Coordinates of C-alpha atoms in Angstrom, one line a residue:
X589 CA -1.9 31.7 1.5
X590 CA 1.4 29.2 1.6
X591 CA 1.3 26.0 0.5
X592 CA 4.0 23.6 1.4
X593 CA 4.8 20.3 -0.6
X594 CA 6.7 17.6 1.0
X595 CA 6.4 15.0 -1.6
X596 CA 9.6 15.1 -4.1
X597 CA 8.0 16.0 -7.5
X598 CA 10.0 16.6 -10.5
X599 CA 10.2 20.0 -12.2
X600 CA 7.2 19.2 -14.7
X601 CA 5.1 18.3 -11.9
X602 CA 5.7 21.4 -9.8
X603 CA 5.1 23.4 -12.7
X604 CA 1.7 21.8 -13.3
X605 CA 0.7 22.0 -9.8
X606 CA 1.4 25.9 -9.8
X607 CA -0.1 26.5 -13.2
X608 CA -3.2 24.4 -12.2
X609 CA -4.0 26.0 -8.8
X610 CA -5.1 29.6 -7.7
X611 CA -2.9 32.4 -8.5
X612 CA -2.7 33.6 -4.9
X613 CA -0.9 30.7 -3.6
X614 CA 2.5 30.7 -2.7
X615 CA 4.3 27.4 -3.0
X616 CA 7.6 25.9 -0.9
X617 CA 8.3 22.3 -2.7
X618 CA 10.7 19.9 -0.8
X619 CA 13.9 19.6 -2.9
X620 CA 15.2 17.0 -0.2
X621 CA 16.8 19.0 2.2
X622 CA 13.5 20.6 3.5
X623 CA 13.0 21.4 7.4
X624 CA 10.8 23.2 9.6
X625 CA 12.1 26.3 8.7
X626 CA 11.1 26.0 5.3
X627 CA 7.4 25.3 6.1
X628 CA 7.0 27.3 9.5
X629 CA 4.8 29.8 7.9
X630 CA 2.6 27.3 5.7
X631 CA -1.2 27.3 5.7
X632 CA -1.5 23.8 4.0
X633 CA 1.1 21.0 4.4
X634 CA 1.2 18.3 2.1
X635 CA 2.6 15.0 2.7
X636 CA 3.5 12.8 5.5
X637 CA 6.2 14.9 6.7
X638 CA 7.6 15.0 10.3
X639 CA 4.8 15.5 12.9
X640 CA 7.2 17.5 15.4
X641 CA 6.8 20.2 13.2
X642 CA 3.1 20.9 13.8
X643 CA 3.2 22.6 17.0
X644 CA 5.4 25.4 15.5
X645 CA 3.3 25.6 12.3
X646 CA 1.1 28.3 13.8
X647 CA -0.7 29.2 10.6
X648 CA -1.6 25.8 9.6
X649 CA -5.0 25.3 8.7
X650 CA -5.0 21.8 6.5
X651 CA -2.7 18.6 6.1
X652 CA -3.1 16.7 3.0
X653 CA -1.7 13.5 3.2
X654 CA 0.1 11.7 0.3
X655 CA -1.3 8.5 1.5
X656 CA -4.4 6.4 2.5
X657 CA -2.8 5.3 5.6
X658 CA -2.0 7.9 8.5
X659 CA 0.7 5.7 10.0
X660 CA 3.1 8.8 10.6
X661 CA 0.4 10.7 12.3
X662 CA -1.4 8.2 14.7
X663 CA 0.8 8.6 17.6
X664 CA 1.1 12.6 17.5
X665 CA -0.5 14.2 20.5
X666 CA -2.8 17.0 19.1
X667 CA -2.8 20.2 21.4
X668 CA -6.3 20.8 23.1
X669 CA -8.7 23.0 21.1
X670 CA -6.8 21.8 17.7
X671 CA -8.4 22.9 14.5
X672 CA -6.1 21.6 11.8
X673 CA -7.9 19.5 9.3
X674 CA -6.2 16.3 8.2
X675 CA -7.2 14.6 5.1
X676 CA -6.1 11.6 3.3
X677 CA -6.1 10.1 -0.4
X678 CA -9.1 7.4 0.7
X679 CA -9.7 5.1 -2.5
X680 CA -6.7 6.6 -4.5
X681 CA -4.8 3.5 -4.6
X682 CA -7.6 0.8 -5.1
X683 CA -7.5 0.6 -8.4
X684 CA -3.4 0.0 -8.8
X685 CA -3.5 -2.0 -5.7
X686 CA -6.0 -4.5 -7.2
X687 CA -4.5 -5.0 -10.2
X688 CA -0.9 -5.8 -8.6
X689 CA -2.9 -8.5 -6.8
X690 CA -4.0 -9.7 -9.9
X691 CA -0.7 -9.5 -11.9
X692 CA 1.2 -10.9 -8.6
X693 CA -1.2 -14.1 -8.5
X694 CA -1.4 -14.7 -12.2
X695 CA 2.5 -14.6 -12.3
X696 CA 2.5 -17.4 -9.7
X697 CA 0.1 -19.4 -11.1
X698 CA 1.4 -19.3 -14.4
X699 CA 5.1 -19.5 -13.4
X700 CA 6.4 -16.4 -15.1
X701 CA 9.1 -16.4 -12.8
X702 CA 10.4 -19.9 -13.8
X703 CA 10.1 -18.9 -17.3
X704 CA 11.7 -15.7 -16.9
X705 CA 14.7 -17.4 -15.3
X706 CA 14.9 -20.1 -18.1
X707 CA 14.9 -17.5 -20.7
X708 CA 17.9 -15.6 -18.9
X709 CA 19.8 -19.0 -19.0
X710 CA 19.0 -19.8 -22.6
X711 CA 17.1 -23.0 -21.4
X712 CA 14.1 -24.2 -23.4
X713 CA 11.9 -25.6 -20.5
X714 CA 8.8 -26.0 -21.8
X715 CA 8.1 -29.8 -20.8
X716 CA 9.5 -28.9 -17.1
X717 CA 7.2 -25.7 -17.0
X718 CA 4.1 -26.4 -18.9
X719 CA 2.4 -29.2 -16.7
X720 CA 3.4 -27.2 -13.3
X721 CA 1.2 -24.3 -14.2
X722 CA -2.0 -23.6 -12.4
X723 CA -5.3 -22.0 -13.2
X724 CA -7.1 -19.3 -10.9
X725 CA -10.3 -21.1 -12.1
X726 CA -9.5 -23.8 -9.8
X727 CA -8.5 -21.7 -6.9
X728 CA -10.5 -21.0 -3.5
X729 CA -9.2 -17.2 -2.6
X730 CA -9.7 -15.7 1.0
X731 CA -9.6 -11.9 1.1
X732 CA -9.0 -10.8 4.6
X733 CA -10.1 -7.1 4.7
X734 CA -13.1 -6.3 2.5
X735 CA -12.9 -2.5 1.9
X736 CA -12.6 -0.7 -1.0
X737 CA -9.5 -2.8 -2.1
X738 CA -10.7 -6.2 -1.2
X739 CA -14.1 -5.2 -3.2
X740 CA -12.3 -4.3 -6.0
X741 CA -10.0 -7.5 -5.9
X742 CA -13.0 -9.8 -5.8
X743 CA -14.4 -8.0 -8.7
X744 CA -11.2 -8.5 -11.2
X745 CA -11.2 -12.3 -9.5
X746 CA -14.8 -12.9 -10.7
X747 CA -14.1 -13.6 -14.5
X748 CA -11.9 -16.2 -13.7
X749 CA -14.1 -18.1 -11.9
X750 CA -12.3 -19.1 -8.6
X751 CA -14.2 -19.3 -5.8
X752 CA -13.9 -16.0 -3.5
X753 CA -14.5 -15.8 0.4
X754 CA -14.1 -12.7 2.4
X755 CA -13.3 -12.4 6.4
X756 CA -13.8 -9.1 7.6
X757 CA -13.8 -7.0 11.3
X758 CA -17.5 -8.3 11.8
X759 CA -15.9 -12.1 11.3
X760 CA -13.2 -11.4 13.6
X761 CA -15.5 -10.0 16.5
X762 CA -17.6 -13.3 16.1
X763 CA -14.9 -16.0 15.4
X764 CA -11.8 -14.3 16.6
X765 CA -8.2 -15.9 15.7
X766 CA -9.6 -19.4 15.6
X767 CA -12.1 -18.5 12.5
X768 CA -9.4 -16.6 10.9
X769 CA -7.0 -19.6 11.1
X770 CA -9.6 -22.1 9.9
X771 CA -10.7 -19.7 6.8
X772 CA -7.0 -19.4 6.1
X773 CA -6.7 -23.2 6.0
X774 CA -9.5 -24.0 3.7
X775 CA -8.2 -21.8 0.9
X776 CA -5.4 -21.8 -2.0
X777 CA -5.0 -18.0 -1.9
X778 CA -4.8 -16.0 1.3
X779 CA -4.7 -12.0 0.6
X780 CA -4.3 -9.4 3.2
X781 CA -5.3 -5.9 3.0
X782 CA -5.6 -5.1 6.8
X783 CA -4.0 -2.2 8.4
X784 CA -1.3 -2.4 11.1
X785 CA -2.8 -1.8 14.5
X786 CA -2.2 -3.1 17.8
X787 CA -5.0 -5.8 17.1
X788 CA -3.3 -6.9 13.8
X789 CA 0.3 -6.8 14.7
X790 CA 1.8 -10.2 13.6
X791 CA -1.6 -11.6 13.1
X792 CA 0.0 -14.0 10.4
X793 CA 2.4 -16.0 12.7
X794 CA 3.7 -19.5 12.7
X795 CA 0.6 -20.9 13.7
X796 CA -1.3 -19.1 10.9
X797 CA 1.4 -20.1 8.5
X798 CA 1.4 -23.8 9.6
X799 CA -2.5 -23.4 8.8
X800 CA -2.0 -22.7 5.4
X801 CA -2.7 -25.8 2.8
X802 CA 0.1 -27.4 0.6
X803 CA 0.6 -25.1 -2.5
X804 CA -0.9 -22.0 -0.8
X805 CA -0.1 -18.5 -2.3
X806 CA 0.1 -15.6 0.5
X807 CA -0.2 -12.0 -0.6
X808 CA 0.3 -8.8 1.7
X809 CA -0.9 -5.7 0.1
X810 CA -1.9 -4.3 3.3
X811 CA 0.9 -3.5 6.1
X812 CA 4.1 -5.1 6.4
X813 CA 3.3 -5.3 10.3
X814 CA 0.9 -7.8 10.1
X815 CA 3.2 -10.7 9.1
X816 CA 5.8 -12.2 11.4
X817 CA 8.4 -12.1 8.7
X818 CA 10.5 -14.8 10.8
X819 CA 7.8 -16.9 10.5
X820 CA 7.1 -16.3 6.7
X821 CA 10.9 -17.1 5.9
X822 CA 10.4 -20.5 7.9
X823 CA 7.4 -21.2 6.2
X824 CA 8.8 -20.4 2.8
X825 CA 12.1 -22.5 3.5
X826 CA 10.5 -25.6 4.6
X827 CA 7.6 -25.9 2.1
X828 CA 8.8 -25.2 -1.3
X829 CA 5.1 -25.4 -2.6
X830 CA 4.1 -22.2 -0.6
X831 CA 4.8 -19.1 -2.3
X832 CA 4.3 -15.3 -0.8
X833 CA 3.8 -12.1 -2.8
X834 CA 5.0 -9.1 -0.7
X835 CA 4.2 -5.3 -1.6
X836 CA 4.7 -4.3 2.0
X837 CA 7.2 -5.3 4.4
X838 CA 8.2 -4.3 8.1
X839 CA 11.2 -2.5 7.2
X840 CA 11.4 -0.6 3.8
X841 CA 13.9 -0.7 2.3
X842 CA 14.2 -4.3 3.5
X843 CA 17.9 -4.6 5.0
X844 CA 20.3 -6.2 3.0
X845 CA 20.9 -9.3 5.1
X846 CA 17.0 -10.4 5.0
X847 CA 15.9 -13.7 4.0
X848 CA 13.6 -11.9 2.2
X849 CA 15.8 -11.1 -0.8
X850 CA 17.2 -14.8 -1.0
X851 CA 14.0 -17.4 -0.9
X852 CA 13.3 -18.2 -4.4
X853 CA 9.3 -18.5 -3.4
X854 CA 9.0 -15.2 -2.0
X855 CA 8.4 -12.7 -4.3
X856 CA 8.8 -8.5 -3.6
X857 CA 7.0 -5.7 -5.5
X858 CA 8.7 -3.2 -3.2
X859 CA 5.8 -1.1 -2.1
X860 CA 5.0 -0.3 -5.8
X861 CA 1.6 -1.8 -5.8
X862 CA -0.3 1.7 -5.9
X863 CA 1.9 3.1 -8.4
X864 CA 1.1 4.3 -12.1
X865 CA 3.1 6.4 -14.7
X866 CA 1.0 9.5 -13.8
X867 CA 0.4 9.0 -10.2
X868 CA 1.9 12.3 -8.9
X869 CA -0.4 14.4 -11.4
X870 CA -3.5 12.4 -10.3
X871 CA -2.4 13.2 -6.6
X872 CA -1.9 17.0 -7.4
X873 CA -5.7 17.1 -8.8
X874 CA -6.8 16.0 -5.8
X875 CA -4.8 18.5 -4.0
X876 CA -6.0 21.2 -6.0
X877 CA -9.3 20.4 -5.6
X878 CA -9.0 20.5 -2.0
X879 CA -7.2 23.6 -1.8
X880 CA -10.0 25.3 -4.0
X881 CA -12.6 24.0 -1.4
X882 CA -10.4 25.4 1.7
X883 CA -10.2 28.9 -0.2
X884 CA -14.0 28.9 -0.8
X885 CA -14.8 27.8 2.6
X886 CA -16.1 24.3 1.6
X887 CA -15.9 21.1 3.8
X888 CA -12.7 19.2 2.5
X889 CA -12.9 15.5 1.5
X890 CA -11.6 12.4 3.3
X891 CA -11.3 14.2 6.3
X892 CA -9.6 12.2 9.1
X893 CA -10.7 12.0 13.1
X894 CA -7.7 11.2 15.3

């Protein structure tokens, strides 16, 4: 059985993949130049590769995505009678992304960016910064989207004693945008974990940012497309008490001329929120388990229906 691995792996990770897999597997690894000819005969394809290749991959049995989101595959038109199984990484990023939210929020509330800037300038800013610090214990937090990541964030915030509210699909169905806007206006911290859909495109627009109270902090760890970045930048320019922590943006990498780089109250973590030092090894373990299940005619985990 032939396996094509699209995500770029280093030599040690490739060796780990090969030595921990079944001996009957033949691997082709992307070296950064892979095209359809490198994976045309693959039985299993790993990663978010070019969907235009699928119709010519006649042996393809399964696609194992290296993400939770299926954005790259959402618009693909599967052929009638398609039998290719597609699986995502489901809950894989829940813990690191939730920890990223906590780290970003604490950094904003405890003014670590200002302290680091003072340190770089050899400036002892104790009396300036000390009395501007805030406590999460005093904050009200709204988590928009209450799936696995939202629940994990809530559990990490619980020991701080802050008030946590949630807003999910059911709330949107009942109250619509008006209910979401009202919830946003009543909280100090707004955390978006929602995916990008036709319904959520630019849902955080000028009106939504205008509804945020003075001193609000907005965090987006879902998808960049849910934010109108022009409206966000205008909010950040006009309200110096406002802060935004963005792990995701509409365009990645961010264009050189984007205001997101320049505004001091916008903090960019560059889609690293799901990262950890052994991320690829943990992913490989999941791929190996899935391949083992396929070889033994067992149902795969985290199957996606398009």
